[in-house]
Amino acid sequence: MKKANVLNFVAKLGYKSAIKAAGVASQYHTYQPQEPKALRELKK
């Protein structure tokens, strides 16, 4: 196989797995927690 073919295959595989994994967090009723106020103040 050529290098370009292998890289294209890996890219397509990663894309498909990312699409399948996108709904998993909402399926398990998890969410992105809100940042604490102290952490936001440290960023400034």
Coordinates of N, CA and C in Angstrom, one line a residue:
M1 N 0.8 -1.2 0.0 CA 0.0 0.0 0.0 C 0.9 1.2 0.0
K2 N 0.4 2.2 -0.6 CA 1.1 3.5 -0.6 C 0.8 4.3 0.7
K3 N 1.7 5.1 1.0 CA 1.6 5.9 2.2 C 0.3 6.7 2.3
A4 N 0.0 7.3 1.1 CA -1.2 8.2 1.1 C -2.5 7.3 1.3
N5 N -2.5 6.1 0.8 CA -3.7 5.3 1.0 C -3.8 4.9 2.4
V6 N -2.7 4.6 3.1 CA -2.8 4.2 4.5 C -3.3 5.4 5.3
L7 N -2.7 6.6 5.0 CA -3.1 7.8 5.8 C -4.6 8.1 5.6
N8 N -5.1 7.9 4.4 CA -6.5 8.2 4.1 C -7.4 7.2 4.8
F9 N -7.0 5.9 4.9 CA -7.7 4.9 5.6 C -7.8 5.2 7.1
V10 N -6.7 5.6 7.7 CA -6.6 6.0 9.1 C -7.5 7.2 9.4
A11 N -7.5 8.2 8.5 CA -8.3 9.4 8.7 C -9.8 9.0 8.6
K12 N -10.2 8.2 7.7 CA -11.6 7.8 7.6 C -12.0 7.0 8.8
L13 N -11.1 6.1 9.2 CA -11.5 5.3 10.4 C -11.6 6.2 11.6
G14 N -10.8 7.2 11.8 CA -10.9 8.1 12.9 C -12.1 8.9 12.9
Y15 N -12.5 9.4 11.7 CA -13.7 10.2 11.5 C -15.0 9.4 11.8
K16 N -15.0 8.1 11.4 CA -16.2 7.3 11.7 C -16.3 7.0 13.1
S17 N -15.2 6.7 13.8 CA -15.2 6.4 15.2 C -15.6 7.7 16.0
A18 N -15.2 8.8 15.6 CA -15.6 10.1 16.3 C -17.1 10.3 16.2
I19 N -17.6 10.0 15.0 CA -19.1 10.2 14.8 C -19.8 9.2 15.7
K20 N -19.4 8.0 15.8 CA -20.1 7.0 16.6 C -20.0 7.4 18.1
A21 N -18.8 7.9 18.5 CA -18.6 8.3 19.9 C -19.3 9.6 20.3
A22 N -19.7 10.4 19.4 CA -20.3 11.7 19.7 C -21.6 11.6 20.6
G23 N -22.4 10.6 20.4 CA -23.6 10.5 21.1 C -23.5 9.7 22.4
V24 N -22.3 9.1 22.7 CA -22.2 8.2 23.8 C -22.3 9.0 25.1
A25 N -21.8 10.2 25.2 CA -21.9 10.9 26.5 C -23.3 11.2 26.8
S26 N -24.1 11.6 25.9 CA -25.5 11.9 26.1 C -26.3 10.7 26.4
Q27 N -25.9 9.6 25.9 CA -26.6 8.3 26.1 C -26.4 7.8 27.5
Y28 N -25.3 8.1 28.1 CA -25.1 7.7 29.5 C -25.4 8.8 30.5
H29 N -26.1 9.8 30.0 CA -26.6 10.9 30.8 C -25.5 11.7 31.6
T30 N -24.4 11.8 30.9 CA -23.3 12.6 31.4 C -23.3 14.0 30.7
Y31 N -22.6 14.9 31.3 CA -22.6 16.2 30.7 C -21.2 16.9 31.0
Q32 N -20.9 18.0 30.4 CA -19.7 18.7 30.7 C -20.0 19.6 31.9
P33 N -19.3 19.3 33.0 CA -19.5 20.1 34.2 C -19.1 21.6 34.1
Q34 N -19.7 22.4 34.8 CA -19.4 23.8 34.7 C -18.1 24.1 35.5
E35 N -17.3 25.0 35.0 CA -16.1 25.4 35.7 C -16.3 26.1 37.0
P36 N -15.6 25.8 38.0 CA -15.7 26.6 39.3 C -15.3 28.0 39.1
K37 N -15.9 28.9 39.9 CA -15.6 30.3 39.8 C -14.1 30.6 40.1
A38 N -13.6 29.9 41.0 CA -12.2 30.1 41.4 C -11.2 29.8 40.2
L39 N -11.6 28.8 39.4 CA -10.8 28.5 38.3 C -10.9 29.5 37.2
R40 N -12.0 30.1 37.0 CA -12.2 31.2 36.0 C -11.4 32.4 36.4
E41 N -11.3 32.7 37.7 CA -10.6 33.8 38.2 C -9.1 33.6 38.0
L42 N -8.6 32.4 38.1 CA -7.2 32.1 37.9 C -6.8 32.3 36.5
K43 N -7.7 32.1 35.5 CA -7.4 32.2 34.1 C -7.1 33.7 33.7
K44 N -7.7 34.6 34.5 CA -7.6 36.0 34.1 C -6.2 36.6 34.4

